[in-house]
Short mmCIF file of C-alpha atoms in Angstrom, two decimals:
data_model
loop_
_atom_site.label_atom_id
_atom_site.label_comp_id
_atom_site.label_asym_id
_atom_site.label_seq_id
_atom_site.Cartn_x
_atom_site.Cartn_y
_atom_site.Cartn_z
CA MET L 168 45.14 47.04 -43.29
CA GLU L 169 45.00 49.16 -40.13
CA GLY L 170 46.78 47.44 -37.28
CA MET L 171 49.23 45.70 -39.59
CA PRO L 172 51.31 44.33 -36.67
CA ARG L 173 48.43 41.92 -36.08
CA LEU L 174 49.35 40.17 -39.31
CA ASP L 175 52.77 39.38 -37.88
CA LYS L 176 51.15 38.02 -34.73
CA TYR L 177 48.77 35.83 -36.71
CA GLY L 178 51.52 34.76 -39.08
CA ARG L 179 53.51 33.40 -36.18
CA LYS L 180 50.45 31.49 -34.90
CA TRP L 181 49.71 29.92 -38.27
CA GLU L 182 53.34 28.96 -38.72
CA ARG L 183 53.28 27.17 -35.38
CA LEU L 184 50.15 25.25 -36.36
CA ARG L 185 51.66 24.21 -39.69
CA VAL L 186 54.74 22.91 -37.89
CA GLN L 187 52.50 20.90 -35.57
CA ALA L 188 50.68 19.43 -38.55
CA GLU L 189 54.00 18.48 -40.12
CA GLN L 190 55.06 16.78 -36.91
CA LEU L 191 51.87 14.72 -36.87
CA VAL L 192 52.36 13.69 -40.47
CA ALA L 193 55.97 12.79 -39.71
CA VAL L 194 54.79 10.24 -37.15
CA GLY L 195 52.33 8.64 -39.52
CA GLU L 196 49.12 10.69 -39.50
CA HIS L 197 47.83 11.44 -42.97
CA ASP L 198 44.08 11.80 -42.50
CA LEU L 199 42.92 15.41 -42.78
CA SER L 200 40.23 15.12 -40.13
CA ARG L 201 42.56 13.51 -37.59
CA VAL L 202 45.36 15.99 -38.21
CA LEU L 203 43.02 18.97 -38.11
CA ARG L 204 41.37 17.88 -34.87
CA LEU L 205 44.70 17.10 -33.22
CA VAL L 206 46.15 20.47 -34.20
CA GLU L 207 42.96 22.19 -33.07
CA THR L 208 43.30 20.52 -29.68
CA ASP L 209 46.38 22.57 -29.11
CA TRP L 210 45.00 25.72 -30.74
CA ARG L 211 41.81 25.79 -28.71
CA SER L 212 41.81 24.16 -25.31
CA ALA L 213 38.75 21.94 -25.36
CA ASP L 214 37.99 20.31 -22.04
CA ALA L 215 34.92 20.36 -19.81
CA THR L 216 35.89 23.57 -17.99
CA PRO L 217 32.86 25.86 -17.70
CA THR L 218 33.29 28.86 -19.96
CA GLU L 219 31.15 31.96 -20.42
CA ALA L 220 29.91 32.31 -23.96
CA PRO L 221 27.45 34.56 -25.75
CA VAL L 222 24.68 32.63 -27.52
CA PHE L 223 21.66 34.34 -29.07
CA GLY L 224 22.72 37.52 -27.26
CA THR L 225 22.72 35.92 -23.81
CA VAL L 226 25.79 34.90 -21.84
CA LEU L 227 25.69 31.18 -20.98
CA ARG L 228 28.08 28.81 -19.24
CA LEU L 229 29.15 25.93 -21.45
CA PRO L 230 31.86 23.30 -21.14
CA ARG L 231 34.75 24.66 -23.20
CA ALA L 232 34.72 21.61 -25.48
CA ALA L 233 31.02 22.08 -26.23
CA LEU L 234 31.61 25.71 -27.11
CA VAL L 235 34.54 24.90 -29.41
CA GLY L 236 32.70 22.09 -31.18
CA GLY L 237 29.32 23.79 -31.23
CA ARG L 238 30.69 26.98 -32.76
CA ARG L 239 32.74 25.04 -35.29
CA ASP L 240 29.76 22.95 -36.39
CA LEU L 241 27.43 25.92 -36.54
CA ILE L 242 29.76 27.82 -38.87
CA ALA L 243 30.38 24.85 -41.14
CA ARG L 244 26.72 23.84 -41.33
CA VAL L 245 25.46 27.36 -41.97
CA VAL L 246 27.97 27.89 -44.78
CA ALA L 247 27.30 24.43 -46.23
CA GLN L 248 23.56 25.10 -46.29
CA GLN L 249 24.16 28.07 -48.59
CA ALA L 250 25.69 25.86 -51.28
CA ARG L 251 23.51 25.10 -54.30
CA ALA L 252 23.66 22.64 -57.15
CA GLU L 253 25.09 25.43 -59.33
CA THR L 254 27.73 26.57 -56.82
CA GLY L 255 31.02 26.68 -58.71
CA LEU L 256 33.44 27.79 -56.02
CA VAL L 257 33.78 28.55 -52.34
CA THR L 258 36.07 31.22 -51.00
CA GLU L 259 36.94 32.41 -47.52
CA LEU L 260 38.31 35.92 -47.21
CA GLY L 261 40.98 36.14 -44.53
CA CYS L 262 41.00 32.41 -43.87
CA GLY L 263 43.87 32.35 -41.35
CA TRP L 264 45.22 28.81 -41.11
CA GLY L 265 42.24 27.50 -43.07
CA GLN L 266 40.28 25.66 -40.43
CA ASN L 267 36.87 26.96 -41.50
CA LEU L 268 37.34 26.00 -45.14
CA LEU L 269 38.71 22.59 -44.18
CA ASP L 270 35.84 22.00 -41.77
CA LEU L 271 33.38 22.96 -44.48
CA TRP L 272 34.91 20.24 -46.62
CA LEU L 273 34.88 17.72 -43.76
CA VAL L 274 31.16 18.21 -43.03
CA GLY L 275 30.31 17.51 -46.65
CA GLY L 276 30.57 20.95 -48.25
CA PRO L 277 30.32 21.16 -52.03
CA ARG L 278 32.88 19.32 -54.14
CA VAL L 279 34.01 22.44 -55.98
CA PRO L 280 37.25 24.43 -55.99
CA TYR L 281 37.92 26.12 -52.65
CA PHE L 282 39.92 29.36 -52.58
CA ALA L 283 41.65 30.37 -49.38
CA LEU L 284 42.29 34.12 -49.54
CA GLU L 285 44.67 35.15 -46.82
CA PRO L 286 47.09 38.03 -46.20
CA THR L 287 49.71 36.04 -44.28
CA PRO L 288 52.07 33.73 -46.15
CA GLU L 289 52.17 31.50 -43.07
CA GLY L 290 48.38 31.06 -43.14
CA ARG L 291 48.42 30.25 -46.84
CA ALA L 292 51.22 27.73 -46.31
CA CYS L 293 49.31 26.05 -43.47
CA VAL L 294 46.00 25.68 -45.30
CA GLU L 295 47.72 24.39 -48.44
CA TYR L 296 49.72 21.89 -46.40
CA LEU L 297 46.61 20.56 -44.66
CA ALA L 298 44.49 20.50 -47.81
CA ALA L 299 47.14 18.45 -49.59
CA LEU L 300 46.42 15.61 -47.14
CA GLU L 301 43.01 15.09 -48.79
CA ASP L 302 43.01 13.71 -52.31
CA GLY L 303 39.54 14.89 -53.26
CA LEU L 304 39.90 18.45 -52.03
CA ASP L 305 40.75 21.09 -54.66
CA LEU L 306 41.98 24.02 -52.58
CA SER L 307 44.20 26.91 -53.62
CA ALA L 308 45.51 29.67 -51.38
CA ARG L 309 45.85 33.22 -52.72
CA ASP L 310 47.34 36.38 -51.30
CA PHE L 311 44.64 38.84 -50.26
CA ASP L 312 44.50 42.34 -48.85
CA PHE L 313 41.11 43.55 -47.58
CA GLU L 314 42.19 47.14 -48.17
CA GLN L 315 43.10 46.54 -51.81
CA PRO L 316 40.79 43.65 -52.65
CA SER L 317 41.50 41.77 -55.84
CA TYR L 318 39.56 38.65 -56.73
CA ASP L 319 41.50 36.75 -59.34
CA LEU L 320 39.07 33.85 -59.28
CA PRO L 321 37.34 31.91 -62.04
CA ARG L 322 33.89 33.22 -62.95
CA VAL L 323 31.21 30.70 -62.01
CA GLU L 324 27.44 30.35 -61.99
CA HIS L 325 27.21 30.74 -58.21
CA ALA L 326 29.99 31.76 -55.85
CA LEU L 327 29.82 31.21 -52.10
CA ALA L 328 32.02 33.62 -50.13
CA PHE L 329 32.34 33.79 -46.36
CA THR L 330 34.30 35.39 -43.55
CA VAL L 331 34.81 34.38 -39.93
CA HIS L 332 36.27 37.07 -37.68
CA SER L 333 38.54 38.37 -40.42
CA ILE L 334 36.64 41.52 -41.40
CA GLU L 335 36.84 42.33 -37.69
CA GLN L 336 40.50 43.16 -38.30
CA VAL L 337 39.64 45.82 -40.89
CA THR L 338 38.51 49.01 -39.21
CA SER L 339 36.87 50.41 -42.31
CA LEU L 340 36.04 47.84 -44.97
CA PRO L 341 36.28 49.21 -48.52
CA ARG L 342 33.11 48.84 -50.56
CA GLU L 343 35.15 46.97 -53.18
CA ALA L 344 35.79 44.12 -50.73
CA ILE L 345 32.13 43.22 -51.25
CA THR L 346 31.39 44.56 -54.73
CA GLY L 347 34.52 42.91 -56.14
CA LEU L 348 32.87 39.58 -55.39
CA PHE L 349 30.00 40.40 -57.73
CA GLU L 350 32.24 39.70 -60.72
CA VAL L 351 33.05 36.19 -59.51
CA GLY L 352 29.62 34.65 -60.00
CA ARG L 353 26.43 35.25 -61.93
CA SER L 354 24.98 34.92 -58.47
CA VAL L 355 26.84 35.31 -55.20
CA THR L 356 26.06 34.42 -51.59
CA GLY L 357 27.94 36.06 -48.76
CA VAL L 358 28.06 34.67 -45.22
CA HIS L 359 29.69 36.60 -42.40
CA PHE L 360 30.39 35.56 -38.82
CA GLU L 361 31.73 38.86 -37.53
CA PRO L 362 31.49 40.77 -34.23
CA VAL L 363 29.21 43.50 -35.56
CA GLY L 364 25.94 42.97 -33.67
CA TRP L 365 26.40 46.38 -32.07
CA GLN L 366 26.31 47.89 -35.58
CA VAL L 367 22.98 46.18 -36.24
CA GLU L 368 21.10 47.02 -33.06
CA ASP L 369 21.72 49.50 -30.30
CA ARG L 370 20.71 47.55 -27.23
CA PRO L 371 22.50 46.88 -23.95
CA GLU L 372 22.95 43.13 -24.55
CA LEU L 373 25.12 43.85 -27.60
CA ALA L 374 27.15 46.68 -26.10
CA ALA L 375 30.05 44.60 -24.77
CA THR L 376 31.15 43.58 -28.25
CA GLY L 377 30.79 47.17 -29.43
CA LYS L 378 32.99 48.42 -26.63
CA HIS L 379 35.62 45.75 -27.30
CA SER L 380 35.54 46.47 -31.04
CA THR L 381 36.09 50.16 -30.44
CA LYS L 382 38.97 49.49 -28.08
CA ARG L 383 40.65 47.10 -30.51
CA ARG L 384 39.85 49.24 -33.57
CA TYR L 385 37.86 46.36 -35.00
CA ASN L 386 35.57 46.81 -37.96
CA ARG L 387 32.95 49.50 -37.63
CA ASN L 388 31.22 49.56 -41.01
CA LEU L 389 30.33 46.09 -42.28
CA TRP L 390 26.64 46.35 -41.48
CA PRO L 391 26.20 49.94 -42.74
CA LEU L 392 28.03 48.96 -45.93
CA LEU L 393 25.81 45.94 -46.54
CA ARG L 394 22.69 48.02 -45.83
CA GLU L 395 23.93 50.63 -48.30
CA LEU L 396 24.45 47.97 -50.96
CA GLU L 397 21.00 46.60 -50.25
CA ALA L 398 19.46 50.05 -50.56
CA GLU L 399 21.17 50.41 -53.93
CA GLY L 400 19.66 47.11 -55.07
CA GLU L 401 23.04 45.35 -55.29
CA ILE L 402 22.34 42.67 -52.71
CA ARG L 403 19.50 41.26 -50.62
CA ILE L 404 20.20 40.61 -46.96
CA GLU L 405 18.54 37.33 -46.06
CA THR L 406 19.60 36.71 -42.47
CA VAL L 407 20.96 38.75 -39.64
CA GLN L 408 21.33 37.18 -36.21
CA PRO L 409 23.13 39.52 -33.78
CA ASP L 410 25.53 37.95 -31.27
CA LEU L 411 24.71 34.41 -32.34
CA ILE L 412 27.70 32.73 -30.71
CA GLY L 413 31.23 33.50 -29.60
CA PHE L 414 34.24 32.41 -27.64
CA LYS L 415 34.17 35.58 -25.57
CA PRO L 416 31.15 37.49 -24.22
CA HIS L 417 32.71 40.71 -25.53
CA ASN L 418 33.49 39.42 -29.02
CA ALA L 419 30.35 37.64 -30.19
CA SER L 420 29.84 36.64 -33.82
CA THR L 421 26.86 38.05 -35.63
CA LEU L 422 25.65 36.02 -38.60
CA ILE L 423 24.79 37.85 -41.79
CA VAL L 424 23.78 36.12 -45.01
CA TRP L 425 23.23 38.06 -48.24
CA HIS L 426 22.54 37.16 -51.85
CA ARG L 427 23.09 38.80 -55.17
CA VAL V 52 4.84 4.70 -17.88
CA ARG V 53 5.67 3.18 -21.23
CA PRO V 54 2.85 0.72 -22.01
CA ALA V 55 3.78 -2.93 -21.64
CA ASP V 56 2.62 -3.67 -25.17
CA SER V 57 4.73 -0.93 -26.75
CA PRO V 58 7.54 -2.07 -29.05
CA SER V 59 10.69 -3.12 -27.23
CA PRO V 60 13.60 -0.66 -27.42
CA ILE V 61 15.41 -3.12 -29.67
CA ASP V 62 12.53 -3.22 -32.15
CA LYS V 63 12.25 0.53 -32.12
CA TYR V 64 15.95 0.98 -32.73
CA GLU V 65 16.02 -1.65 -35.46
CA GLY V 66 13.68 0.72 -37.27
CA ASP V 67 15.59 3.91 -36.44
CA TRP V 68 19.00 2.51 -37.30
CA GLY V 69 17.59 0.72 -40.32
CA ALA V 70 16.61 4.08 -41.76
CA LEU V 71 20.04 5.45 -40.95
CA ARG V 72 21.72 2.36 -42.46
CA ASP V 73 19.82 2.97 -45.70
CA LEU V 74 20.85 6.62 -45.67
CA ALA V 75 24.45 5.64 -44.95
CA ALA V 76 24.43 3.21 -47.86
CA CYS V 77 23.14 5.92 -50.20
CA VAL V 78 25.71 8.43 -48.97
CA ALA V 79 28.59 5.94 -49.09
CA ALA V 80 27.74 5.02 -52.68
CA ASP V 81 28.72 8.55 -53.79
CA GLU V 82 30.96 9.80 -51.01
CA PRO V 83 34.23 7.97 -50.41
CA ASP V 84 35.48 10.21 -47.59
CA LEU V 85 34.62 8.94 -44.11
CA SER V 86 34.31 12.34 -42.46
CA ARG V 87 32.09 13.74 -45.19
CA ALA V 88 29.94 10.61 -45.20
CA VAL V 89 29.50 10.55 -41.42
CA ARG V 90 28.62 14.23 -41.29
CA LEU V 91 26.15 13.89 -44.17
CA VAL V 92 24.47 10.96 -42.42
CA GLU V 93 24.38 12.97 -39.19
CA ALA V 94 22.80 15.89 -41.03
CA GLY V 95 20.13 13.49 -42.24
CA GLN V 96 19.54 12.28 -38.69
CA ARG V 97 19.44 15.70 -36.99
CA ARG V 98 18.22 18.98 -38.43
CA LEU V 99 21.47 20.88 -37.99
CA SER V 100 20.25 24.42 -38.42
CA LEU V 101 20.18 27.81 -36.76
CA GLU V 102 16.83 26.98 -35.18
CA PRO V 103 16.89 27.52 -31.39
CA LEU V 104 16.73 24.30 -29.38
CA GLY V 105 16.37 24.01 -25.65
CA GLY V 106 18.73 21.74 -23.79
CA MET V 107 20.42 21.50 -20.44
CA VAL V 108 24.10 22.22 -19.87
CA LEU V 109 25.95 22.09 -16.56
CA GLY V 110 22.61 21.62 -14.84
CA THR V 111 21.06 24.75 -16.31
CA PRO V 112 18.48 25.03 -19.10
CA VAL V 113 19.95 26.71 -22.18
CA THR V 114 18.91 27.55 -25.72
CA LEU V 115 21.42 27.02 -28.52
CA PRO V 116 21.22 26.79 -32.29
CA ARG V 117 20.45 23.14 -33.11
CA ALA V 118 23.73 22.75 -35.00
CA ALA V 119 25.69 24.09 -32.03
CA LEU V 120 23.84 21.94 -29.49
CA PHE V 121 24.49 18.72 -31.36
CA GLY V 122 28.02 19.74 -32.34
CA GLY V 123 28.77 20.72 -28.75
CA ARG V 124 27.47 17.43 -27.42
CA ARG V 125 29.60 15.48 -29.88
CA GLU V 126 32.71 17.49 -29.06
CA LEU V 127 32.25 17.04 -25.32
CA ILE V 128 31.93 13.29 -25.74
CA GLN V 129 34.90 13.02 -28.08
CA ARG V 130 37.20 15.15 -25.94
CA ALA V 131 36.28 13.11 -22.86
CA LEU V 132 37.05 9.90 -24.76
CA LEU V 133 40.37 11.24 -26.04
CA ASP V 134 41.28 12.32 -22.52
CA ALA V 135 40.58 8.78 -21.31
CA CYS V 136 42.95 7.21 -23.84
CA LEU V 137 46.46 6.31 -22.75
CA PRO V 138 49.59 5.68 -24.80
CA GLU V 139 49.16 1.98 -24.01
CA THR V 140 45.46 1.83 -25.01
CA SER V 141 45.12 -1.19 -27.30
CA LEU V 142 41.35 -1.63 -27.54
CA VAL V 143 38.33 0.67 -27.64
CA VAL V 144 34.83 -0.70 -27.09
CA GLU V 145 31.43 0.96 -27.18
CA LEU V 146 28.55 -0.91 -25.60
CA GLY V 147 25.26 -0.29 -27.33
CA SER V 148 26.90 1.58 -30.15
CA GLY V 149 23.79 2.15 -32.24
CA PRO V 150 24.73 3.25 -35.77
CA GLY V 151 28.38 3.62 -34.74
CA LEU V 152 28.78 7.37 -35.13
CA ASN V 153 30.51 7.83 -31.76
CA LEU V 154 33.21 5.29 -32.60
CA LEU V 155 33.64 6.65 -36.10
CA ASP V 156 33.97 10.15 -34.68
CA LEU V 157 36.58 9.00 -32.19
CA TYR V 158 38.71 7.83 -35.11
CA LEU V 159 38.07 11.06 -37.03
CA TRP V 160 39.02 13.10 -33.96
CA GLY V 161 42.41 11.44 -33.75
CA GLY V 162 41.64 8.54 -31.42
CA PRO V 163 44.15 5.73 -31.01
CA ARG V 164 44.94 3.61 -34.04
CA VAL V 165 43.84 0.37 -32.38
CA PRO V 166 40.95 -2.04 -32.94
CA TYR V 167 37.56 -0.49 -32.24
CA TYR V 168 34.64 -2.75 -31.34
CA ALA V 169 31.04 -1.74 -31.76
CA LEU V 170 28.93 -4.01 -29.52
CA GLU V 171 25.34 -3.47 -30.50
CA PRO V 172 22.09 -5.40 -30.09
CA THR V 173 20.50 -4.32 -33.36
CA VAL V 174 21.35 -5.84 -36.71
CA ALA V 175 20.63 -2.51 -38.39
CA GLY V 176 22.96 -0.57 -36.10
CA ARG V 177 25.81 -2.96 -36.77
CA ALA V 178 25.15 -2.82 -40.50
CA CYS V 179 25.16 0.99 -40.49
CA THR V 180 28.47 0.97 -38.61
CA THR V 181 30.01 -1.41 -41.11
CA VAL V 182 28.81 0.51 -44.17
CA LEU V 183 30.52 3.65 -42.92
CA ALA V 184 33.65 2.07 -41.42
CA GLU V 185 34.42 0.32 -44.70
CA LEU V 186 35.03 3.73 -46.28
CA GLU V 187 38.27 4.07 -44.32
CA PRO V 188 40.79 1.28 -44.97
CA ASP V 189 42.99 2.41 -42.07
CA LEU V 190 40.18 2.05 -39.54
CA ASP V 191 39.97 -1.33 -37.81
CA LEU V 192 36.37 -1.28 -36.60
CA ARG V 193 34.50 -4.50 -35.97
CA THR V 194 30.96 -5.12 -34.83
CA ALA V 195 29.53 -7.84 -32.63
CA ALA V 196 26.08 -8.68 -31.32
CA TYR V 197 25.53 -7.67 -27.73
CA ASP V 198 22.77 -8.06 -25.18
CA TYR V 199 22.91 -6.03 -21.97
CA ARG V 200 20.73 -8.68 -20.31
CA ARG V 201 23.27 -11.44 -21.04
CA PRO V 202 26.60 -9.63 -21.37
CA ASP V 203 29.14 -11.66 -23.27
CA TYR V 204 32.53 -10.23 -24.13
CA GLY V 205 33.84 -13.37 -25.82
CA ALA V 206 34.20 -11.56 -29.15
CA LEU V 207 36.79 -9.19 -27.71
CA PRO V 208 40.55 -9.79 -27.56
CA THR V 209 41.99 -10.13 -24.07
CA GLY V 210 45.46 -9.45 -22.69
CA ASN V 211 45.31 -5.74 -23.47
CA PRO V 212 47.55 -3.29 -21.63
CA HIS V 213 44.68 -0.80 -21.45
CA VAL V 214 41.09 -0.91 -22.64
CA LEU V 215 38.75 2.04 -23.04
CA VAL V 216 35.11 1.03 -22.85
CA TYR V 217 32.28 3.50 -22.95
CA THR V 218 28.55 4.04 -23.35
CA VAL V 219 26.56 6.96 -24.72
CA GLN V 220 22.89 6.84 -23.83
CA SER V 221 22.66 3.10 -24.26
CA ILE V 222 22.58 2.00 -20.64
CA GLU V 223 19.61 4.35 -20.38
CA GLN V 224 17.63 1.66 -22.21
CA VAL V 225 18.35 -0.95 -19.50
CA PRO V 226 16.13 -0.46 -16.43
CA LEU V 227 18.32 -2.58 -14.18
CA LEU V 228 21.90 -3.11 -15.24
CA SER V 229 23.44 -6.37 -14.01
CA ARG V 230 26.79 -6.13 -12.31
CA GLU V 231 28.25 -8.53 -14.87
CA VAL V 232 27.93 -5.87 -17.55
CA VAL V 233 30.67 -3.97 -15.73
CA THR V 234 32.62 -6.74 -14.02
CA GLY V 235 32.81 -8.70 -17.26
CA LEU V 236 34.88 -5.87 -18.72
CA LEU V 237 37.54 -5.98 -16.06
CA ALA V 238 39.17 -9.12 -17.47
CA LEU V 239 39.79 -7.53 -20.86
CA GLY V 240 42.99 -5.76 -19.93
CA ASP V 241 45.60 -4.99 -17.35
CA THR V 242 43.79 -1.72 -16.83
CA VAL V 243 40.34 -0.66 -17.96
CA THR V 244 38.84 2.80 -18.16
CA GLY V 245 35.06 3.05 -18.25
CA LEU V 246 33.29 6.19 -19.42
CA HIS V 247 29.55 6.73 -19.38
CA PHE V 248 27.54 9.55 -20.86
CA GLU V 249 24.14 8.57 -19.50
CA PRO V 250 21.06 10.34 -18.11
CA VAL V 251 21.55 9.32 -14.49
CA GLY V 252 22.07 12.66 -12.74
CA TRP V 253 18.84 12.10 -10.83
CA GLN V 254 20.44 8.97 -9.30
CA ILE V 255 23.36 11.03 -8.02
CA LEU V 256 22.16 14.42 -6.88
CA ALA V 257 20.73 14.88 -3.39
CA GLU V 258 18.09 17.15 -4.92
CA PRO V 259 17.56 15.76 -8.40
CA GLY V 260 15.47 17.49 -11.02
CA ALA V 261 11.90 16.18 -10.83
CA SER V 262 11.52 16.18 -14.61
CA GLN V 263 14.59 14.00 -15.16
CA ARG V 264 13.46 11.45 -12.59
CA ALA V 265 9.91 11.48 -13.95
CA TYR V 266 11.11 11.07 -17.53
CA ALA V 267 13.38 8.17 -16.61
CA THR V 268 10.48 6.51 -14.80
CA GLU V 269 8.06 7.16 -17.65
CA MET V 270 10.47 5.75 -20.22
CA ARG V 271 11.58 2.85 -17.99
CA TYR V 272 15.14 4.10 -18.30
CA ASN V 273 18.02 2.87 -16.23
CA ARG V 274 17.75 3.39 -12.49
CA ASN V 275 20.82 1.71 -11.06
CA LEU V 276 24.02 2.64 -12.92
CA TRP V 277 25.28 5.02 -10.25
CA PRO V 278 24.43 2.78 -7.26
CA LEU V 279 26.06 -0.15 -9.06
CA LEU V 280 29.29 1.76 -9.74
CA GLN V 281 29.36 2.95 -6.14
CA GLU V 282 28.88 -0.61 -4.94
CA LEU V 283 31.75 -1.82 -7.11
CA GLU V 284 33.92 0.98 -5.82
CA ARG V 285 33.14 0.03 -2.21
CA GLU V 286 34.10 -3.56 -3.02
CA GLY V 287 37.46 -2.40 -4.38
CA GLU V 288 36.74 -3.40 -7.98
CA LEU V 289 37.18 0.06 -9.48
CA THR V 290 37.77 3.70 -8.67
CA ILE V 291 35.42 6.44 -9.83
CA ASP V 292 37.52 9.33 -11.11
CA THR V 293 34.98 11.75 -12.49
CA VAL V 294 31.31 12.42 -12.06
CA ALA V 295 29.76 15.49 -13.67
CA PRO V 296 25.99 15.34 -13.11
CA ASN V 297 23.72 16.78 -15.80
CA ILE V 298 26.61 18.07 -17.85
CA PHE V 299 24.93 18.11 -21.25
CA GLY V 300 21.67 17.15 -22.88
CA HIS V 301 19.73 18.06 -25.97
CA LYS V 302 16.58 17.41 -23.95
CA VAL V 303 16.12 19.15 -20.61
CA LYS V 304 14.40 16.10 -19.15
CA ASN V 305 16.98 13.65 -20.45
CA VAL V 306 20.30 15.28 -19.68
CA CYS V 307 23.48 13.23 -19.54
CA THR V 308 25.93 12.79 -16.71
CA LEU V 309 29.58 12.05 -17.38
CA ILE V 310 31.13 9.30 -15.26
CA VAL V 311 34.69 8.01 -15.64
CA TRP V 312 36.12 5.10 -13.65
CA HIS V 313 39.18 2.92 -13.85
CA ALA V 314 40.12 -0.57 -12.76
CA PRO V 315 41.93 -2.02 -10.95
CA ALA V 316 41.03 0.33 -8.15
CA GLY V 317 43.60 2.66 -6.75
#
């Protein structure tokens, strides 16, 4: 993965969050929701301070707490709405410390096996530690490298795969990172919250994220790759919503949903 | 103005919360996890989608995805409540708690492990609260009947080191709030923190939004919370710590103001 030092940086963050979770459990907390929210409080400051945020391509001022909670709920609800009766597994590629997968579970996501694919051992340790707090949650963490993608997952009727600002870290996403998923399910749905609106449309409102992505060597080919796969008849892109929401005006998440 | 022969707010909410109670009962029959059950009930109550929805935030009209607007509102409320808790908090009370989702969320967000009381006029709201709270054995959440017109706090334990009491768009339903609603709370503990998330910005601002005032008048919503709190502050009963007019609303014309006070004053 280009920019490998970032993995060390993220590894240290996820390790710190796991230690915080352990400290909460040590003083008697054992409820996943309570532990996750309390750890998140430290991870994301969430008070009423006005914060600039991109929403639907426009920069708004929102209380920080509303931005944190609104973004979290939006991601979890959008992913949850893509689950079907025949969904056999959920996987997040580059799941970090696992918050998105755990929040999907907490909002009532499907009761199926969840697979947390993550390059950092610290992230995998954190998500497995948190998931173990919840009896009904079947979650396994697996090592994953976007540049050499390998999906050692059970084959199911329908697989739901998603990413949240993880593909951003991969300057040029290999085609196999997407096509490898096709073997996981007879049908597959992909959901991406990634800062790629500038790849979708060339308009001034989306330029800030493009400029930031170039500077940080963030991903530059997710949208062209998905369009290529659509042109080849491999997938059907159902939704694209440039710069839907974000923590920073220059790093807004674009939502893309595709089906195969 | 709301016609005099229209159903009373209590009757209306008996119907609304009755539907939610039935949904909660269905969900709880299959879903033993409190968080999952509450969120599934909430999804049944609100259409939590990508659809743009206009609201008002920090006094400015905004458009957010529905899921983000409702999630943001919930987070703002919960973080304000958590901020108002103290290490010595021994009781949490919501007045006019409706179906109980705010109290349940406070627990799920890591609120204090103390008794929670849902004071609610409607039978259906209390029943919905109980159905959901019973999913979590560690949660001590009790309900009691409550009438803003005849406030009675006899069901609540006294002698608390600190009590957090709050309202979320329930005082809005009371055109004229009696001072006993607030003063009756002050005997519950050595210290009391009150937090209100109510559509009263038009009572506070020197140049209030015409639509908020008109909507409150049309709906016969509360018109004296802010003057009452100011009066109590002048009398030395409490100190107002925070007032954030029109901080958040999922309706432009019914946007909530955050008010936090504590007693004794000082």
